[in-house]
Each structure stands twice: as structure tokens, then as C-alpha cells.
Backbone as JSON Lines, residues from 0, in Angstrom:
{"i":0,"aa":"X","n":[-18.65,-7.69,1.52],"ca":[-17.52,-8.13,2.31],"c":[-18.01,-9.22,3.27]}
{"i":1,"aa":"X","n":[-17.16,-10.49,3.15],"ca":[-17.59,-11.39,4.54],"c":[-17.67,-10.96,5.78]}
{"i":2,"aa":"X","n":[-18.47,-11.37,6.97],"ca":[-18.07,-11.38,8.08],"c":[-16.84,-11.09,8.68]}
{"i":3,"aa":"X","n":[-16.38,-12.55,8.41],"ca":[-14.99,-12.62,9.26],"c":[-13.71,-11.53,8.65]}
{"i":4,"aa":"X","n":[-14.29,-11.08,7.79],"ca":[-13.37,-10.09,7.27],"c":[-13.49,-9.02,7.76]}
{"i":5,"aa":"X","n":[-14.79,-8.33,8.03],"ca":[-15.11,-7.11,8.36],"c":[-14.05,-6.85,9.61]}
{"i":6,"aa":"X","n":[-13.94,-5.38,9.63],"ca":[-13.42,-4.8,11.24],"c":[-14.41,-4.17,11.89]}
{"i":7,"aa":"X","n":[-14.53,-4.79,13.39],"ca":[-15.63,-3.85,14.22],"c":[-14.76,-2.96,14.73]}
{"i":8,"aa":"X","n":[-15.88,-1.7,14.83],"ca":[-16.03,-0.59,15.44],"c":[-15.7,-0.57,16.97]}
{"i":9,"aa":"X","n":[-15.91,-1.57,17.34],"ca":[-16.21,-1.55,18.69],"c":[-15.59,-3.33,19.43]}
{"i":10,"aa":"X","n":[-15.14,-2.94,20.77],"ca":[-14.53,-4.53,21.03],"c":[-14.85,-4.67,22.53]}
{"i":11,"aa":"X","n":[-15.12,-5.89,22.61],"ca":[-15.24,-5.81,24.47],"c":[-13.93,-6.53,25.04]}
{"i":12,"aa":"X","n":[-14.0,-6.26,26.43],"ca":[-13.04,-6.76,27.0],"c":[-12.95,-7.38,28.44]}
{"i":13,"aa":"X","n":[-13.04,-8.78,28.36],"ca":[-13.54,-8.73,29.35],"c":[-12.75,-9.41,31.01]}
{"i":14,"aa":"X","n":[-12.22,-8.39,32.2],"ca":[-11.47,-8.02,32.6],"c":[-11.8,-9.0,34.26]}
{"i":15,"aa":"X","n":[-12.83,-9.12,34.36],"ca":[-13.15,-10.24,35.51],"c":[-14.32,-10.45,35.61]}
{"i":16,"aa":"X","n":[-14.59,-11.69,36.26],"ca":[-15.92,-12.22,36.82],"c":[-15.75,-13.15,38.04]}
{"i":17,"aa":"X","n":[-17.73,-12.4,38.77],"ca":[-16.93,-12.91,39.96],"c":[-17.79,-14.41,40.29]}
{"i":18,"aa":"X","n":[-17.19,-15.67,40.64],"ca":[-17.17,-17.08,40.93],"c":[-18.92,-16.7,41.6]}
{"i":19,"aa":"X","n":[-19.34,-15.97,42.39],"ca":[-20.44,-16.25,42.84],"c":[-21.9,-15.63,42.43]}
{"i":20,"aa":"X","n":[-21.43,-14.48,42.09],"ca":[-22.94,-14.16,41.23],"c":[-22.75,-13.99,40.02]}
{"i":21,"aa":"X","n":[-21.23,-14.24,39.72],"ca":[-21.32,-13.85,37.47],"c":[-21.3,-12.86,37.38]}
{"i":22,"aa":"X","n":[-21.47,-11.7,38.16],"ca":[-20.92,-10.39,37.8],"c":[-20.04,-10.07,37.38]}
{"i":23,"aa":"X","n":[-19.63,-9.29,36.21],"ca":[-19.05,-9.06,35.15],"c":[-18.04,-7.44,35.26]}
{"i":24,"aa":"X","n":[-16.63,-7.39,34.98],"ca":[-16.38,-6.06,35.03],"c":[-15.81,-6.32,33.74]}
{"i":25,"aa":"X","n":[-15.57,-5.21,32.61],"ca":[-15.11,-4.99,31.28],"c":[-14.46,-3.67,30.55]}
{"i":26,"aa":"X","n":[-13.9,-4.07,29.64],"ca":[-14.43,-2.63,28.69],"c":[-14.49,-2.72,27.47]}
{"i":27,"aa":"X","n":[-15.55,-1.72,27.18],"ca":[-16.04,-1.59,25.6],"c":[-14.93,-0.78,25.3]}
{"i":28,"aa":"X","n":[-14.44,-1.43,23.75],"ca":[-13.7,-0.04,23.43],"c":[-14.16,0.35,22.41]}
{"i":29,"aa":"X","n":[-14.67,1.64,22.23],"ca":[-15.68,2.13,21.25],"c":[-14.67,3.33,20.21]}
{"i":30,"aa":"X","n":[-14.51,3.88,19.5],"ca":[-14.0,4.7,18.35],"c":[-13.34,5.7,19.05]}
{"i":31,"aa":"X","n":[-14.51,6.46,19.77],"ca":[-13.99,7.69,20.43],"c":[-13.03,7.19,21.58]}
{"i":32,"aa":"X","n":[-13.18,6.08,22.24],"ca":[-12.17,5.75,23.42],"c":[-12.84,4.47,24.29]}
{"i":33,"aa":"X","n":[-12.25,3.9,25.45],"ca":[-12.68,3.27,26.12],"c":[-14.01,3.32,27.11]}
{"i":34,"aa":"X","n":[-14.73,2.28,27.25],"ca":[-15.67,2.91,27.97],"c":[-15.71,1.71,29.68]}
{"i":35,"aa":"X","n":[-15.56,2.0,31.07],"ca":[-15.18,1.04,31.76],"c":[-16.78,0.38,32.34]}
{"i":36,"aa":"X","n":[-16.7,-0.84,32.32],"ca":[-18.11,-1.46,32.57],"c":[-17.95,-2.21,34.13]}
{"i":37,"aa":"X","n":[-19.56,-2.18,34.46],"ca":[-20.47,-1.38,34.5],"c":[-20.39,-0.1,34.58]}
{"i":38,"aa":"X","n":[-21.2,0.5,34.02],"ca":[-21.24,2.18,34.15],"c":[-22.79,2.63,34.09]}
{"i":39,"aa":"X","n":[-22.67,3.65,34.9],"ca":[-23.75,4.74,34.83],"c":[-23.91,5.27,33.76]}
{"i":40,"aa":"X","n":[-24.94,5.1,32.87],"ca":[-25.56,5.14,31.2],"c":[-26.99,6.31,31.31]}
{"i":41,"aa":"X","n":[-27.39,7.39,31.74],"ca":[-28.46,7.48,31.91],"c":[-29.19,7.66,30.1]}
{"i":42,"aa":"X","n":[-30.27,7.79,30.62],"ca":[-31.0,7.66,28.92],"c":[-31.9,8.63,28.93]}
{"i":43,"aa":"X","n":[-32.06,9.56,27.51],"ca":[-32.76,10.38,27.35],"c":[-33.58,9.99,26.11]}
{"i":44,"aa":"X","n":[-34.79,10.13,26.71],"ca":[-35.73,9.84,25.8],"c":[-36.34,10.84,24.99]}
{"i":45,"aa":"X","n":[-37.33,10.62,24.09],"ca":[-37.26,12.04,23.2],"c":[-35.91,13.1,23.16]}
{"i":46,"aa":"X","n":[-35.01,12.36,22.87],"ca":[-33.47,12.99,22.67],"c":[-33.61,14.13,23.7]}
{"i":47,"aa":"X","n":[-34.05,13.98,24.84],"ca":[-33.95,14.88,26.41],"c":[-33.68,14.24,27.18]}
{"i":48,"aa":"X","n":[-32.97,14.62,28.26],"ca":[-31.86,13.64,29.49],"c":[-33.39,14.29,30.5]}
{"i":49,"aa":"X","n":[-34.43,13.63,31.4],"ca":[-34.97,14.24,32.2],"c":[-34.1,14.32,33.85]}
{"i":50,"aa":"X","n":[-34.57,14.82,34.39],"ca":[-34.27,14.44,36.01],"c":[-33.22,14.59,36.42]}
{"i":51,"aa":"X","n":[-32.22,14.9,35.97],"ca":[-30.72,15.36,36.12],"c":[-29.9,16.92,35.32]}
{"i":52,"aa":"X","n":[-29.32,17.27,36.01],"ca":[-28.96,18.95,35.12],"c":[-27.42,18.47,34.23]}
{"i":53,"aa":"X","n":[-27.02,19.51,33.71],"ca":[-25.52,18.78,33.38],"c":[-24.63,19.06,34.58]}
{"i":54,"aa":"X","n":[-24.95,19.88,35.35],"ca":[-23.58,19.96,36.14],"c":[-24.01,18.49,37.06]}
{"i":55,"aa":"X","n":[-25.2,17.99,37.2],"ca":[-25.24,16.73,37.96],"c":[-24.35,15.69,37.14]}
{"i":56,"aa":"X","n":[-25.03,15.31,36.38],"ca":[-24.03,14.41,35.41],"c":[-22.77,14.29,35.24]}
{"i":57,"aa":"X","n":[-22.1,15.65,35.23],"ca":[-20.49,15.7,35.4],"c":[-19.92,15.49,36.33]}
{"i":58,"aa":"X","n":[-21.31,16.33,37.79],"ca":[-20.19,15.45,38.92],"c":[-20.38,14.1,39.14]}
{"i":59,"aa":"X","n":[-21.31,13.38,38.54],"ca":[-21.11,11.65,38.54],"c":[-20.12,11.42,37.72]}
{"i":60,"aa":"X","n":[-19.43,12.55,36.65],"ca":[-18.3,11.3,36.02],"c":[-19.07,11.14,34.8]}
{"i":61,"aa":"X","n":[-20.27,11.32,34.5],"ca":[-20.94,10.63,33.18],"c":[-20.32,10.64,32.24]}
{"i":62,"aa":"X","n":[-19.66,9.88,31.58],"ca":[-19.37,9.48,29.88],"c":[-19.82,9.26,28.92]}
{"i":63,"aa":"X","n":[-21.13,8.53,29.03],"ca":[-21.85,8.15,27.99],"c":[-23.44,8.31,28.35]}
{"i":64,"aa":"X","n":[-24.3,8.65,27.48],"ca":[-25.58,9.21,27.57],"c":[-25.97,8.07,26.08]}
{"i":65,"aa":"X","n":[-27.3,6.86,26.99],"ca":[-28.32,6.0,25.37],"c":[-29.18,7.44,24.68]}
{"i":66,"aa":"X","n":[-29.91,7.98,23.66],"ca":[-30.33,8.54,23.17],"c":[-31.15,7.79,22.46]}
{"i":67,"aa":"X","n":[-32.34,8.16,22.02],"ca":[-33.34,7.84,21.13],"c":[-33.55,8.28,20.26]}
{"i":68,"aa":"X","n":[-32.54,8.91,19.16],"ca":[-33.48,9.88,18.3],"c":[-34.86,9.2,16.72]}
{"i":69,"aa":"X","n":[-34.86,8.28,17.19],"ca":[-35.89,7.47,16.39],"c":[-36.99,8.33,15.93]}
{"i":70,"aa":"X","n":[-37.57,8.96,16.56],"ca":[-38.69,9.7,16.24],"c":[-38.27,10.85,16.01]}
{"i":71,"aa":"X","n":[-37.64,11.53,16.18],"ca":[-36.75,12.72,15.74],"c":[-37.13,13.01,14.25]}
């Protein structure tokens, strides 16, 4: 299938920027739902979240967690 044919998965959107430092606000919209940018992403390496519990994470609001399972 070409390129320009394909449908992505995923779309950005991008919602303002600001005139003096280029800072960027957006949103990804990903399969499962929207995601609002910037956001708090923490990352677990060896597919383990360190340094935070889940009830921490929830009360930040967390939505989305990077994962590594590469070596897995």
C-alpha cells in the first residue's frame, strides 16, 4: 500500500504556541483516546515503573506510562 494512502493510527494536533519560547500545547490522538500535551509520561524500564507506587501515579492523573519491553 502507498504512503499517502495508508491511515495512521495516531494524529497530532496542534492547539497553540507560544510567540516567545515555541512552547508547544497539543494533542495526540492515539486509538484508545486522546492524549493532552505536554504530559507527565513516566517510564519504566525493564518493564518496571521505579520510584513511584500506583496510588502515586493516579493521584498525578497519569495516563500514559513509555515501557521498554525490548529485552523482555
Amino acid at each position: 500500500m502507498a504512503p499517502a494512502s495508508m491511515h495512521s493510527a495516531l494524529a497530532f494536533e496542534l492547539l497553540a504556541t507560544c510567540s516567545v519560547t515555541r512552547a508547544r500545547a497539543a494533542t495526540l490522538h492515539l486509538p484508545h483516546g486522546p492524549v493532552p500535551l505536554p504530559i507527565f509520561m513516566p517510564v519504566a524500564t525493564q518493564a518496571s515503573l521505579k520510584g513511584l507506587t500506583p496510588d502515586q501515579l493516579e493521584d498525578q492523573g497519569c495516563c500514559l506510562c513509555l515501557n521498554n519491553t525490548y529485552h523482555l
